[in-house]
Amino acid sequence: MRDVALRAGVSIKTVSNYFADYPHMRPETRARVADAVAALDYRINASARSLRAGRSDMIALIVPELDQAYFAELAQEVIDAAEPFGLTVLVETTAGDRQREIDALSGARRQRIDGAIFDPLALGPSDVEHVRTGFPLVIIGERQFDGLADHVLIADLEVARVAMSHLIETGRRRVLMLGGSGHSPSHTAALRRRGCEIALADAGLPFDERYVSAALPWHRRAGAEAVERALADGLEFDAVLGFNDALALGAQWALIEHGLDVPRDIAVVGIDDTQEGRYATPSLTTMSPGRAQIARRSVELLVDRIASPERAFVSVVADFELIRRRSSGRQDHETPLTTPNERPDR
Amino acid sequence: MRDVALRAGVSIKTVSNYFADYPHMRPETRARVADAVAALDYRINASARSLRAGRSDMIALIVPELDQAYFAELAQEVIDAAEPFGLTVLVETTAGDRQREIDALSGARRQRIDGAIFDPLALGPSDVEHVRTGFPLVIIGERQFDGLADHVLIADLEVARVAMSHLIETGRRRVLMLGGSGHSPSHTAALRRRGCEIALADAGLPFDERYVSAALPWHRRAGAEAVERALADGLEFDAVLGFNDALALGAQWALIEHGLDVPRDIAVVGIDDTQEGRYATPSLTTMSPGRAQIARRSVELLVDRIASPERAFVSVVADFELIRRRSSGRQDHETPLTTPNERPDR
């Protein structure tokens, strides 16, 4: 950190603030530190640090499952982000099971790792004692432990609002919402549903409970089944908003199976920007939650927390972006697509 | 193991052989042990074992990358297979880099884990010393360390031969092969290419080097680019065989982008049976390499190796299966598909 501070012409405290994503930093200062970090290819001397502190140089990433593309891609991003710090990532899965989430944070596990990045699904407000242990912990995507740990948040409400507004702006009026049950225990689902409500209200459109499906778990199959039920029930809809890409891709598959044209008959939009959606036919319009940024910030916050156990907890909200692809093209086939369908990155 | 042996009416050695997938066991005996295992919901008493042996109850899974669906799904299967043994899986990625593969097997890492399941990409015959360390190790899918560790193998030659034969039997004659460069360092690529050669020779068809593309790395993008090059070169082909699903799905995407109909104009077949292929449009015909079996056998072999460090090395070849879906339907649209396109598992 000293080298970075010297090169950037700032204090060591400022460099520390940079890694902690401290909000009150002038953009020029932030840019100077970023340049210095890049120039020095900043790499914490792992072995020296281990000797100094008896650390394992291992951190855990705790996610519900790896065979969902979102979590697999997040895991790879976290592994890549941890590598420059000399940290090995132990990836653990919980299947969204409360006891397994608690076990993953247990004292026995904590003895073997320096800290953990945790994407919880089942833990609720009554589980505060498992989170507030003093052990270095960064929580991704769940707000209910605000103030008890460092957080990297997805702007769930805004993400869903923008996705729904995109559908409304491209002429859709009756949007099937997959994953938004009011009874879901997940804050994410409730926030995304609320974002949809806001977008509909802003456009003067009604929110109709029949258009919301729990679609649990958020896998392709649940998306396909929800669409099949809606078609069987004779529900009229001109778009599907999946609360993740897997639901949207399952829905798209079922629509095409039933002889419907996507996007001419029904538009489909997802949330996550998984690689699969880029190569789907038609390619999937989706909200990119800034997964690389989430991974990088999570690792940086954790590294900083391990070094400075006493600093105040911070919450970072990741940027997001609407990725327009073919699945939400206009119904009017004469109108060209807003963006060409260029070959995706990989 | 004693309980299993008692219940099955066999010796403890026989139970041990069962878990080691010992080849010379009578089917009835194997079935008896399997029934006893299932009946007892066999679960090694993890904490007792740890106390006994100073073990960590952690094993490593070392794979090239997690944002390829094949490895992510394999990782989830290994985690699920390890859970009944009370083992936590540390997932490590190497990006297929030789030094990172060596590091993952280094002494420092080995102190923290009881054993490792390793899917190597870069290690070659000159790296034998890194494999032959006496440390419990199960190698997946690579034959060159035969006799130096326990192996779980994919029948690469046969898998590719069956995939190519399927295309020939459904009327295809000029098959673009993606991933089969003769210069590839990977045994897998060479074996799959050889399997294609055999299928073509058996059908009296020529093997034309122009129809083989290295398509490295085996990602969707490389599959798309290989197809675009073939189209630009004016190469005439009526099918694409991707040496993994990602290459096949990238190829399918590019074909559809160029206004071609899959399967009417060009059939597409992959290898891996990733979940993505099931929900692709058209759904992807692929070879299922028995991933769940690979994961289960790998964990069982490793558990047994940890318990019995001195037993002889064994090699298990996993079953495989052709999964016919729409992407390789007959060119004649009047002919019904051989199998209905039922909703996949998830």
XYZ file of C-alpha atoms in Angstrom:
692
model
C 0.000 0.000 0.000
C 2.941 2.275 0.753
C 4.176 2.030 -2.839
C 0.726 2.813 -4.161
C 0.411 5.802 -1.827
C 3.832 7.123 -2.825
C 3.164 6.733 -6.513
C -0.301 8.282 -6.317
C 0.931 11.073 -4.036
C -1.718 10.339 -1.420
C -1.746 9.050 2.146
C -1.799 5.363 2.998
C -5.191 6.014 4.592
C -6.475 7.243 1.224
C -5.290 4.065 -0.482
C -7.054 2.074 2.209
C -10.213 4.122 1.626
C -9.919 3.415 -2.080
C -9.886 -0.336 -1.503
C -12.785 0.034 0.921
C -14.763 1.858 -1.759
C -15.130 4.795 0.608
C -17.896 6.984 -0.843
C -16.498 10.431 0.021
C -13.445 10.422 -2.221
C -12.944 12.925 -4.992
C -13.076 11.332 -8.475
C -9.594 12.695 -9.326
C -8.132 11.119 -6.191
C -9.847 7.832 -6.930
C -8.508 7.889 -10.491
C -4.962 8.671 -9.269
C -4.999 5.725 -6.879
C -6.491 3.453 -9.547
C -3.703 4.433 -11.946
C -1.045 3.784 -9.323
C -2.555 0.391 -8.506
C -2.603 -0.536 -12.182
C 0.919 0.793 -12.759
C 2.360 -1.195 -9.882
C 0.269 -4.271 -10.696
C -0.500 -4.145 -7.009
C -0.103 -7.521 -5.437
C -0.140 -8.078 -1.734
C 2.880 -10.139 -0.824
C 0.978 -13.216 0.174
C 3.660 -15.280 1.805
C 5.038 -12.373 3.822
C 1.556 -11.541 4.993
C 0.829 -15.134 5.976
C 3.995 -15.379 8.027
C 3.133 -12.107 9.689
C -0.381 -12.958 10.682
C -0.747 -16.732 10.683
C -3.245 -16.500 7.893
C -4.312 -19.191 5.481
C -4.585 -16.965 2.402
C -7.818 -18.743 1.678
C -11.205 -17.089 1.534
C -14.564 -18.770 1.111
C -17.207 -17.915 -1.433
C -20.559 -19.228 -0.212
C -23.286 -19.422 -2.868
C -26.484 -21.452 -3.215
C -25.411 -23.562 -6.208
C -22.894 -23.774 -9.023
C -25.019 -25.261 -11.767
C -26.863 -21.985 -12.123
C -24.857 -19.963 -14.631
C -25.149 -16.756 -12.586
C -23.369 -18.244 -9.571
C -20.806 -20.162 -11.641
C -19.866 -17.000 -13.507
C -19.801 -15.004 -10.258
C -17.514 -17.650 -8.733
C -15.102 -17.401 -11.650
C -15.080 -13.595 -11.354
C -14.368 -13.795 -7.605
C -11.548 -16.292 -8.207
C -10.060 -13.968 -10.831
C -10.422 -10.935 -8.552
C -8.785 -12.752 -5.608
C -5.790 -13.986 -7.580
C -3.834 -10.673 -7.581
C -4.080 -10.669 -3.770
C -2.565 -14.152 -3.606
C -5.827 -15.503 -2.212
C -7.226 -18.928 -3.022
C -11.005 -19.125 -3.073
C -12.802 -22.039 -1.457
C -16.165 -22.247 -3.180
C -18.928 -23.710 -1.044
C -22.533 -24.321 -1.973
C -25.517 -24.399 0.365
C -28.422 -25.356 -1.927
C -30.110 -22.352 -0.305
C -30.547 -24.460 2.843
C -30.593 -22.503 6.107
C -28.605 -25.045 8.138
C -25.958 -25.358 5.439
C -25.673 -21.579 5.281
C -25.162 -21.493 9.053
C -22.641 -24.354 8.880
C -20.663 -22.519 6.221
C -20.203 -19.637 8.680
C -19.502 -21.890 11.665
C -16.490 -21.534 13.910
C -14.885 -24.717 12.591
C -14.907 -23.371 9.056
C -13.727 -19.948 10.124
C -10.535 -21.404 11.573
C -9.425 -22.452 8.105
C -10.120 -19.286 6.150
C -9.322 -15.601 6.481
C -12.784 -14.404 5.540
C -15.854 -15.129 3.469
C -17.957 -13.658 0.688
C -21.503 -14.827 1.223
C -24.531 -14.757 -1.076
C -27.298 -15.865 1.312
C -30.645 -17.254 0.263
C -32.216 -18.738 3.389
C -30.822 -16.796 6.357
C -33.338 -14.374 7.803
C -33.474 -11.576 10.366
C -33.503 -14.125 13.206
C -30.077 -15.372 12.124
C -28.245 -12.181 12.970
C -25.981 -13.943 15.486
C -24.532 -16.104 12.719
C -23.582 -13.044 10.713
C -22.397 -10.734 13.498
C -19.412 -12.766 14.632
C -16.545 -10.359 14.077
C -15.297 -12.700 11.378
C -14.397 -10.888 8.113
C -17.496 -11.225 5.969
C -18.831 -9.538 2.837
C -22.479 -10.139 1.991
C -23.645 -9.954 -1.612
C -27.096 -9.008 -2.751
C -29.125 -9.188 0.451
C -29.977 -6.107 2.447
C -31.331 -7.489 5.678
C -27.960 -7.612 7.425
C -27.193 -3.980 6.643
C -24.909 -2.540 9.286
C -23.752 -5.979 10.478
C -21.254 -6.682 7.713
C -19.825 -5.161 4.554
C -22.310 -5.391 1.703
C -22.152 -5.358 -2.073
C -25.677 -4.781 -3.263
C -27.546 -5.131 -6.506
C -30.031 -2.323 -7.127
C -32.848 -4.882 -7.342
C -35.689 -2.387 -7.339
C -34.123 -0.225 -10.047
C -32.991 -3.191 -12.139
C -36.533 -4.556 -12.332
C -38.042 -1.111 -12.872
C -35.762 -0.457 -15.857
C -36.426 -3.919 -17.325
C -40.196 -3.448 -17.070
C -40.005 0.110 -18.441
C -38.039 -1.203 -21.423
C -40.860 -3.629 -22.219
C -43.501 -0.909 -21.836
C -41.512 1.511 -24.020
C -41.267 -1.106 -26.764
C -45.032 -1.445 -26.847
C -45.754 -4.316 -24.462
C -48.747 -4.007 -22.141
C -49.377 -7.376 -20.460
C -46.165 -8.677 -18.951
C -45.927 -12.057 -17.254
C -43.571 -11.701 -14.250
C -41.683 -14.878 -13.321
C -40.101 -15.181 -9.875
C -42.067 -12.475 -8.115
C -44.238 -14.260 -5.625
C -45.289 -12.084 -2.714
C -44.779 -15.082 -0.450
C -41.172 -15.609 -1.410
C -38.810 -15.369 1.563
C -36.275 -13.607 -0.611
C -35.786 -9.874 -0.422
C -34.525 -9.953 -3.987
C -37.834 -11.301 -5.304
C -39.869 -8.788 -3.302
C -37.729 -5.856 -4.459
C -37.845 -6.868 -8.111
C -41.604 -7.267 -7.915
C -41.898 -3.813 -6.357
C -39.748 -2.391 -9.176
C -42.202 -3.839 -11.700
C -45.136 -2.306 -9.826
C -43.491 1.113 -9.955
C -42.782 0.903 -13.694
C -46.359 -0.157 -14.415
C -47.793 2.598 -12.207
C -45.548 5.207 -13.864
C -46.972 4.142 -17.238
C -50.541 4.227 -15.942
C -50.850 0.453 -16.312
C -52.513 -1.832 -13.758
C -50.640 -4.417 -11.688
C -52.539 -7.689 -12.027
C -51.700 -10.448 -9.545
C -52.568 -13.124 -12.133
C -49.509 -12.033 -14.090
C -47.114 -12.861 -11.255
C -45.731 -16.367 -10.803
C -43.468 -17.568 -7.971
C -41.604 -19.879 -10.380
C -39.493 -21.508 -7.683
C -36.698 -22.473 -7.825
C -35.389 -19.921 -10.303
C -34.319 -22.566 -12.824
C -35.093 -22.901 -16.536
C -37.665 -25.577 -15.856
C -39.734 -23.371 -13.536
C -39.740 -20.665 -16.223
C -40.965 -23.134 -18.840
C -43.672 -24.488 -16.530
C -44.944 -21.033 -15.591
C -45.366 -20.137 -19.267
C -47.109 -23.436 -19.991
C -49.546 -22.802 -17.128
C -50.256 -19.277 -18.349
C -50.921 -20.555 -21.879
C -53.128 -23.375 -20.559
C -55.085 -20.877 -18.437
C -55.686 -18.744 -21.527
C -53.949 -15.755 -19.930
C -53.260 -13.103 -22.571
C -49.743 -11.701 -22.422
C -47.342 -10.063 -24.858
C -44.130 -10.225 -22.829
C -42.333 -12.224 -20.148
C -40.010 -10.688 -17.575
C -37.924 -13.389 -15.886
C -36.459 -12.318 -12.547
C -33.324 -14.120 -13.656
C -31.963 -15.298 -17.016
C -32.659 -18.966 -16.297
C -36.389 -18.273 -15.849
C -36.423 -16.116 -18.993
C -34.604 -18.747 -21.067
C -36.919 -21.508 -19.859
C -39.892 -19.287 -20.725
C -38.484 -18.519 -24.170
C -37.956 -22.232 -24.816
C -41.575 -23.016 -23.877
C -42.976 -20.169 -26.005
C -41.069 -21.375 -29.076
C -42.139 -24.971 -28.356
C -45.744 -23.754 -28.503
C -45.176 -22.247 -31.937
C -45.024 -18.650 -30.749
C -42.509 -16.213 -32.216
C -40.120 -14.387 -29.888
C -40.151 -11.378 -30.043
C -42.931 -10.901 -32.625
C -45.664 -12.524 -30.529
C -44.068 -12.330 -27.091
C -41.018 -10.375 -25.928
C -38.725 -11.938 -23.320
C -36.385 -10.132 -20.913
C -34.170 -11.593 -18.187
C -31.933 -10.328 -15.395
C -28.270 -11.418 -14.886
C -26.519 -11.207 -18.275
C -25.259 -14.782 -18.205
C -23.178 -15.896 -21.183
C -25.877 -18.343 -22.212
C -28.336 -15.539 -22.975
C -25.936 -13.941 -25.443
C -25.894 -17.064 -27.622
C -29.561 -17.973 -27.249
C -31.831 -17.854 -30.305
C -33.154 -15.214 -30.225
C -30.426 -13.620 -28.111
C -31.796 -12.583 -24.724
C -32.336 -8.977 -23.649
C -31.253 -8.768 -20.031
C -30.133 -6.522 -17.193
C -26.409 -6.735 -16.500
C -25.944 -6.423 -12.736
C -22.254 -5.595 -13.097
C -21.120 -9.020 -11.974
C -17.405 -8.333 -12.535
C -17.704 -5.189 -10.436
C -19.587 -7.079 -7.722
C -16.839 -9.707 -7.613
C -14.009 -7.177 -7.573
C -15.575 -4.957 -4.916
C -16.413 -7.955 -2.737
C -12.825 -9.176 -2.786
C -11.421 -5.679 -2.188
C -13.771 -5.084 0.731
C -12.868 -8.450 2.241
C -9.117 -7.887 1.849
C -9.512 -4.525 3.501
C -11.680 -5.937 6.289
C -9.094 -8.634 7.032
C -6.442 -5.911 7.287
C -8.653 -3.481 9.241
C -11.083 -5.476 11.384
C -12.306 -2.362 13.188
C -13.330 -0.077 10.346
C -17.013 0.782 9.944
C -19.169 -1.400 7.699
C -19.763 -0.113 4.193
C -22.376 -0.879 1.560
C -21.571 -0.631 -2.140
C -24.313 -0.687 -4.756
C -23.108 -2.076 -8.078
C -23.805 -0.370 -11.390
C -26.188 -2.044 -13.780
C -27.072 -1.791 -17.431
C -29.818 -2.766 -19.873
C -28.433 -5.086 -22.579
C -30.819 -4.881 -25.546
C -30.825 -7.983 -27.701
C -33.279 -9.610 -30.081
C -35.712 -11.216 -27.641
C -37.302 -7.831 -26.920
C -37.281 -6.404 -30.452
C -40.304 -4.417 -31.563
C -43.416 -6.262 -32.651
C -43.337 -4.358 -35.950
C -40.903 -6.371 -38.060
C -40.308 -3.458 -40.454
C -38.517 -1.497 -37.767
C -34.839 -2.375 -37.568
C -33.476 -3.549 -34.250
C -32.061 -0.832 -32.060
C -28.737 -2.637 -31.845
C -27.042 -5.070 -34.192
C -26.607 -8.597 -32.928
C -22.825 -8.616 -32.872
C -20.913 -11.678 -31.871
C -20.654 -11.713 -28.095
C -17.424 -11.871 -26.180
C -17.074 -15.589 -25.748
C -17.915 -50.059 6.453
C -18.384 -52.780 9.049
C -22.136 -52.193 9.133
C -22.316 -52.320 5.362
C -20.300 -55.557 5.293
C -22.496 -57.151 7.968
C -25.698 -56.151 6.255
C -24.515 -57.260 2.819
C -23.053 -60.476 4.212
C -19.646 -59.803 2.675
C -16.168 -59.052 3.988
C -14.993 -55.542 4.811
C -12.450 -55.983 2.028
C -15.305 -56.547 -0.429
C -16.994 -53.328 0.683
C -13.693 -51.545 0.209
C -13.396 -53.056 -3.278
C -16.910 -51.859 -4.033
C -16.025 -48.268 -3.193
C -12.828 -48.616 -5.216
C -14.882 -49.769 -8.203
C -12.810 -52.928 -8.299
C -13.443 -54.530 -11.708
C -13.409 -58.212 -10.709
C -16.517 -58.269 -8.547
C -19.526 -60.396 -9.377
C -22.600 -58.318 -10.319
C -24.683 -59.978 -7.563
C -22.072 -59.071 -4.948
C -21.891 -55.520 -6.225
C -25.685 -55.234 -6.096
C -25.778 -56.621 -2.541
C -23.252 -54.064 -1.327
C -25.047 -51.259 -3.171
C -28.321 -52.238 -1.488
C -26.668 -52.306 1.928
C -25.088 -48.907 1.338
C -28.441 -47.458 0.301
C -30.275 -49.128 3.193
C -27.860 -47.760 5.768
C -27.647 -44.367 4.062
C -23.947 -44.923 4.474
C -22.287 -41.890 5.906
C -18.756 -41.868 7.140
C -18.706 -40.388 10.606
C -16.822 -37.293 9.670
C -15.990 -35.842 13.046
C -14.863 -39.179 14.477
C -12.671 -39.733 11.463
C -11.155 -36.275 11.720
C -10.280 -36.756 15.370
C -8.768 -40.114 14.539
C -6.563 -38.968 11.728
C -6.051 -35.227 12.047
C -7.837 -34.695 8.778
C -9.416 -31.530 7.475
C -12.461 -33.164 5.864
C -11.811 -30.915 2.917
C -10.996 -32.112 -0.564
C -10.038 -30.001 -3.548
C -11.607 -30.089 -6.975
C -9.163 -28.620 -9.480
C -10.678 -27.651 -12.840
C -9.658 -25.224 -15.591
C -12.560 -22.781 -15.188
C -16.022 -22.394 -13.704
C -17.668 -20.210 -16.311
C -17.770 -23.144 -18.701
C -21.034 -24.932 -17.980
C -19.416 -28.382 -18.139
C -17.040 -27.653 -15.267
C -19.612 -25.735 -13.211
C -22.054 -28.617 -13.476
C -19.292 -31.130 -12.713
C -18.339 -29.075 -9.637
C -21.912 -29.121 -8.367
C -22.100 -32.895 -8.903
C -18.824 -33.417 -7.001
C -20.051 -31.211 -4.137
C -23.284 -33.212 -3.990
C -21.400 -36.521 -4.112
C -19.001 -35.437 -1.334
C -21.719 -34.254 1.041
C -22.779 -37.727 2.313
C -19.140 -38.338 3.294
C -19.080 -35.144 5.350
C -16.516 -33.666 2.975
C -16.381 -30.011 1.988
C -15.111 -29.358 -1.515
C -12.639 -26.577 -2.178
C -13.063 -25.682 -5.829
C -9.943 -24.287 -7.466
C -9.514 -23.097 -11.024
C -6.305 -23.062 -13.039
C -7.331 -21.391 -16.318
C -5.606 -24.408 -17.885
C -2.268 -22.821 -16.946
C 0.554 -25.295 -16.278
C 2.069 -23.383 -13.348
C -1.309 -22.934 -11.683
C -2.007 -26.639 -12.100
C 1.330 -27.422 -10.434
C 0.651 -24.892 -7.659
C -2.729 -26.472 -6.977
C -0.940 -29.758 -6.243
C 1.879 -28.148 -4.259
C 2.884 -29.231 -0.793
C 1.508 -26.076 0.813
C -1.948 -26.780 -0.557
C -1.776 -30.447 0.311
C -1.342 -29.659 3.997
C -4.821 -28.180 4.104
C -6.791 -30.863 2.292
C -7.207 -34.620 2.528
C -7.049 -35.225 -1.204
C -7.837 -33.807 -4.610
C -9.886 -34.527 -7.712
C -8.025 -33.045 -10.643
C -9.143 -32.368 -14.222
C -5.840 -31.360 -15.847
C -5.506 -29.420 -19.075
C -1.878 -28.316 -19.286
C 0.176 -30.883 -17.372
C 2.094 -33.204 -19.663
C 4.200 -36.356 -19.447
C 7.149 -34.332 -18.140
C 5.128 -33.341 -15.075
C 4.911 -36.826 -13.634
C 6.696 -35.806 -10.430
C 3.876 -33.379 -9.590
C 1.311 -36.158 -9.859
C 3.229 -39.030 -8.251
C 3.502 -37.573 -4.762
C 1.723 -40.187 -2.668
C -0.948 -37.580 -1.980
C -4.512 -38.910 -2.484
C -5.414 -37.853 -5.999
C -8.078 -38.814 -8.528
C -7.545 -37.652 -12.101
C -10.523 -37.078 -14.380
C -10.521 -37.412 -18.123
C -6.821 -37.520 -18.954
C -5.038 -40.778 -19.631
C -1.410 -39.812 -19.637
C -0.905 -40.383 -15.914
C -2.325 -43.903 -16.054
C -0.820 -46.023 -13.316
C 0.300 -43.003 -11.274
C -3.052 -42.148 -9.713
C -6.670 -43.269 -9.653
C -8.447 -42.266 -12.842
C -12.022 -41.678 -13.908
C -11.998 -41.619 -17.676
C -14.333 -40.507 -20.405
C -14.404 -42.857 -23.392
C -13.323 -39.977 -25.653
C -12.651 -42.079 -28.725
C -15.967 -43.922 -28.500
C -17.946 -40.804 -27.622
C -16.744 -39.013 -30.755
C -17.143 -42.105 -32.925
C -20.787 -42.505 -31.862
C -21.503 -38.793 -32.368
C -20.021 -38.853 -35.878
C -21.800 -42.116 -36.737
C -25.093 -40.561 -35.650
C -24.564 -37.713 -38.124
C -23.631 -40.126 -40.926
C -26.642 -42.347 -40.181
C -28.968 -39.351 -40.391
C -27.708 -38.557 -43.877
C -24.884 -36.070 -43.294
C -21.741 -36.422 -45.386
C -19.539 -33.340 -44.863
C -19.084 -32.708 -41.164
C -17.175 -29.721 -39.824
C -15.241 -30.856 -36.716
C -14.641 -28.139 -34.122
C -11.940 -28.619 -31.490
C -9.953 -31.327 -33.223
C -6.652 -29.754 -34.118
C -3.849 -32.259 -34.518
C -1.556 -29.753 -32.827
C -3.621 -29.505 -29.671
C -1.700 -30.532 -26.558
C -4.820 -32.184 -25.204
C -5.270 -35.930 -25.325
C -9.012 -35.391 -25.275
C -8.934 -33.465 -28.559
C -6.677 -36.023 -30.236
C -8.842 -38.948 -29.112
C -12.076 -37.312 -30.218
C -10.560 -36.514 -33.588
C -9.429 -40.116 -33.950
C -12.963 -41.286 -33.095
C -14.286 -39.147 -35.955
C -11.726 -40.615 -38.341
C -12.821 -44.143 -37.431
C -16.522 -43.375 -37.935
C -15.837 -41.796 -41.324
C -13.620 -44.698 -42.416
C -16.248 -47.229 -41.299
C -18.769 -45.443 -43.526
C -16.343 -45.329 -46.448
C -16.126 -41.539 -46.233
C -12.899 -39.538 -46.569
C -11.309 -37.588 -43.715
C -10.572 -34.102 -45.043
C -8.206 -31.932 -43.000
C -9.997 -28.777 -44.195
C -13.013 -29.853 -42.151
C -11.088 -29.815 -38.862
C -10.722 -26.632 -36.831
C -8.717 -26.218 -33.617
C -11.316 -23.758 -32.266
C -9.345 -22.879 -29.141
C -10.310 -22.240 -26.414
C -13.376 -24.481 -26.443
C -15.775 -21.585 -25.800
C -18.930 -20.530 -27.657
C -17.081 -17.723 -29.376
C -14.482 -20.034 -30.939
C -17.306 -22.217 -32.267
C -19.022 -19.210 -33.827
C -15.774 -17.958 -35.381
C -14.885 -21.351 -36.853
C -18.269 -21.536 -38.584
C -17.936 -17.983 -39.877
C -14.509 -18.802 -41.329
C -15.834 -21.960 -42.988
C -18.734 -20.022 -44.524
C -16.406 -17.227 -45.677
C -14.062 -19.804 -47.243
C -16.973 -21.291 -49.163
C -16.464 -24.689 -47.538
C -19.480 -26.914 -48.194
C -20.716 -28.736 -45.109
C -24.009 -30.199 -43.935
C -23.208 -30.773 -40.254
C -21.086 -29.486 -37.379
C -19.677 -31.706 -34.646
C -18.497 -29.600 -31.696
C -16.020 -31.399 -29.445
C -17.920 -29.818 -26.566
C -21.373 -28.252 -26.177
C -20.015 -24.709 -25.974
C -18.400 -25.010 -29.424
C -21.571 -26.587 -30.837
C -23.815 -23.873 -29.357
C -21.558 -21.101 -30.661
C -21.608 -22.770 -34.086
C -25.394 -23.096 -34.010
C -25.723 -19.422 -33.092
C -23.509 -18.383 -36.034
C -25.358 -20.628 -38.508
C -28.727 -19.151 -37.512
C -27.248 -15.633 -37.662
C -26.295 -16.370 -41.280
C -29.865 -17.320 -42.108
C -29.256 -21.065 -42.204
C -31.771 -23.493 -40.752
C -30.652 -25.963 -38.085
C -31.153 -28.880 -38.667
C -32.659 -28.574 -42.186
C -29.561 -27.012 -43.773
C -26.942 -27.993 -41.215
C -27.147 -30.467 -38.326
C -25.313 -29.656 -35.079
C -24.099 -32.107 -32.437
C -22.146 -31.409 -29.244
C -20.475 -33.394 -26.473
C -21.131 -32.845 -22.709
C -24.914 -32.685 -22.208
C -24.847 -29.349 -20.397
C -28.205 -27.994 -19.232
C -27.924 -25.100 -21.665
C -28.130 -27.430 -24.678
C -31.444 -28.853 -23.502
C -33.105 -25.433 -23.632
C -31.380 -24.169 -26.779
C -33.455 -23.485 -29.898
C -33.250 -25.929 -31.549
C -32.426 -28.170 -28.605
C -28.925 -29.610 -28.971
C -28.178 -33.250 -29.734
C -25.204 -34.207 -27.595
C -23.228 -37.018 -26.021
C -23.831 -37.368 -22.284
C -20.528 -38.377 -20.696
C -22.227 -39.566 -17.507
C -21.161 -36.544 -15.503
C -23.036 -37.566 -12.331
C -21.353 -40.964 -12.470
C -17.954 -39.342 -13.039
C -18.480 -37.124 -9.996
C -19.711 -39.946 -7.773
C -16.963 -42.375 -8.756
C -14.292 -39.709 -8.334
C -15.420 -38.936 -4.795
C -15.757 -42.620 -3.881
C -12.300 -43.413 -5.240
C -10.803 -40.486 -3.341
C -12.518 -41.407 -0.067
C -11.236 -44.931 -0.466
C -7.741 -43.759 -1.372
C -7.602 -41.553 1.731
C -8.590 -44.574 3.835
C -6.304 -47.015 1.993
C -3.238 -45.142 0.748
C -1.510 -48.341 -0.344
C -4.079 -49.984 -2.589
C -3.307 -50.328 -6.308
C -4.404 -47.562 -8.667
C -7.619 -48.161 -10.571
C -9.089 -46.653 -13.715
C -12.843 -46.362 -14.192
C -14.344 -45.533 -17.577
C -17.682 -43.757 -17.283
C -20.742 -44.773 -19.291
C -21.949 -42.450 -22.003
C -25.076 -41.970 -24.046
C -26.285 -40.269 -27.228
C -28.997 -37.708 -26.413
C -30.965 -37.111 -29.635
C -32.597 -33.714 -29.806
C -33.769 -31.418 -32.574
C -30.459 -29.973 -33.785
C -29.649 -33.224 -35.608
C -33.106 -34.018 -36.979
C -33.339 -35.405 -40.501
C -33.059 -33.040 -43.434
C -36.375 -34.350 -44.763
C -38.946 -32.338 -42.817
C -41.699 -34.861 -43.551
C -40.031 -37.449 -41.345
C -41.034 -37.092 -37.706
C -38.285 -36.659 -35.161
C -37.051 -39.845 -33.582
C -37.800 -38.512 -30.112
C -40.272 -35.925 -28.882
C -38.832 -32.738 -27.474
C -40.060 -33.180 -23.926
C -39.419 -30.585 -21.300
C -35.978 -31.214 -19.848
C -35.281 -31.796 -16.198
C -34.602 -28.275 -15.072
